[in-house]
Amino acid sequence: MSLLLWDELAALWQSGDFRGVHDWVNERWSRTVQESPDGDADPFARFLQGLAFAALAFHFAEEQNGESAAIFVEDGLEVLSRLPPSYAGIEITPIVDALAELRERLPVTGLGLPIPPVVAGVRALRFSHGSM
């Protein structure tokens, strides 16, 4: 995908609409899985799945749903940390760093403590000139 095709995703991400980010990414993930002979093992599909997991982690954190946020933080880190620092024109490292920071800031389950605001750096979806 070229950088131009990421404009809509970037607008959703920068606005903090992480549920919208998930929906946008999930639609493209589904299409990729259907069209690729590798299905959900397709590298681009895995990348999209990692972005979707990250978006859900940030969304649930903002909604103060720590249990769900914790699940998707781990899922996002599992997928995205295996990618190079830049993939498909998107800088992965800042997303991985934000997920790791969120994991550290999540309160212990069951204590009823509020989740600190999602780190400001996550709002900046950064693009690179590298390729897959």
XYZ file of C-alpha atoms in Angstrom:
132
model
C 0.000 0.000 0.000
C 1.271 3.427 -0.810
C 1.359 6.208 1.739
C -1.593 7.885 0.048
C -3.820 4.950 0.953
C -3.032 5.439 4.632
C -4.538 8.967 4.774
C -7.916 7.806 6.087
C -6.278 5.591 8.711
C -3.981 8.424 9.774
C -6.945 10.774 10.252
C -8.740 8.243 12.460
C -5.578 7.465 14.429
C -4.601 11.099 15.003
C -8.123 11.949 16.176
C -7.934 9.161 18.766
C -10.829 7.219 17.215
C -9.241 3.849 17.930
C -12.509 1.965 17.508
C -12.737 3.506 14.040
C -9.098 2.558 13.429
C -9.923 -1.033 14.340
C -12.899 -1.116 11.985
C -10.877 0.409 9.109
C -7.989 -2.009 9.611
C -10.257 -5.022 10.134
C -12.001 -4.405 6.815
C -8.649 -4.445 4.990
C -7.421 -7.437 7.020
C -10.515 -9.408 6.018
C -10.019 -8.554 2.352
C -6.318 -9.469 2.514
C -7.068 -12.820 4.161
C -9.683 -13.642 1.527
C -7.462 -12.677 -1.413
C -4.132 -14.106 -0.245
C -3.268 -17.765 -0.818
C -1.633 -17.626 2.634
C -4.868 -16.504 4.306
C -4.322 -15.135 7.796
C -0.659 -16.210 7.655
C -0.043 -13.589 4.967
C 2.618 -11.181 6.313
C 0.571 -8.102 5.414
C -2.501 -9.640 7.071
C -0.471 -10.245 10.249
C 0.704 -6.616 10.161
C -2.890 -5.405 9.844
C -3.950 -7.718 12.654
C -1.239 -6.242 14.870
C -2.483 -2.715 14.125
C -6.030 -3.813 14.953
C -4.873 -5.298 18.268
C -3.034 -2.069 19.113
C -6.086 0.025 18.255
C -8.278 -2.111 20.509
C -5.757 -1.874 23.353
C -5.787 1.929 23.134
C -9.581 2.026 22.757
C -10.207 -0.172 25.799
C -7.685 1.800 27.852
C -9.559 5.007 27.064
C -12.817 3.280 28.025
C -11.228 2.236 31.368
C -11.593 -1.466 30.507
C -8.275 -2.652 31.874
C -8.867 -6.374 31.376
C -9.571 -6.032 27.667
C -6.818 -3.456 27.229
C -4.312 -5.849 28.798
C -5.314 -8.688 26.461
C -4.943 -6.570 23.341
C -1.714 -4.950 24.547
C -0.171 -8.419 24.727
C -1.639 -9.469 21.367
C -0.418 -6.277 19.712
C 3.062 -6.617 21.151
C 3.230 -10.265 20.080
C 2.563 -9.376 16.440
C 4.091 -5.919 16.009
C 7.328 -6.547 17.900
C 8.233 -9.184 15.298
C 8.103 -6.651 12.467
C 10.943 -4.431 11.288
C 10.950 -0.852 12.668
C 9.101 0.298 9.552
C 6.579 -1.808 7.654
C 4.357 -0.906 4.702
C 5.266 2.749 5.126
C 4.308 2.954 8.805
C 6.787 3.315 11.647
C 6.147 0.356 13.942
C 8.545 1.191 16.772
C 6.468 4.093 18.222
C 3.382 1.859 18.318
C 5.280 -0.949 20.050
C 6.750 1.568 22.505
C 3.290 2.984 23.277
C 1.891 -0.519 23.840
C 4.776 -1.361 26.172
C 4.237 1.878 28.096
C 0.508 1.201 28.354
C 1.239 -2.301 29.676
C 3.401 -0.767 32.412
C 0.707 1.762 33.320
C -2.245 -0.622 33.507
C -3.371 -1.097 37.111
C -3.554 -4.528 38.679
C -6.852 -6.177 37.736
C -9.548 -6.010 40.365
C -8.261 -2.985 42.273
C -10.653 -0.589 40.555
C -7.917 1.951 39.917
C -8.301 4.224 36.885
C -6.139 3.647 33.847
C -3.805 6.599 33.266
C -4.420 8.420 29.975
C -3.036 6.723 26.901
C 0.377 8.160 26.144
C 0.340 11.209 23.895
C 2.875 9.679 21.515
C 0.373 7.108 20.347
C -1.626 9.852 18.663
C 1.073 10.376 16.045
C 0.933 7.647 13.416
C 4.263 8.123 11.707
C 5.096 7.246 8.156
C 8.398 6.197 6.682
C 9.732 5.989 3.185
C 10.790 2.362 3.659
C 8.852 -0.543 2.286
C 7.764 -3.935 3.502
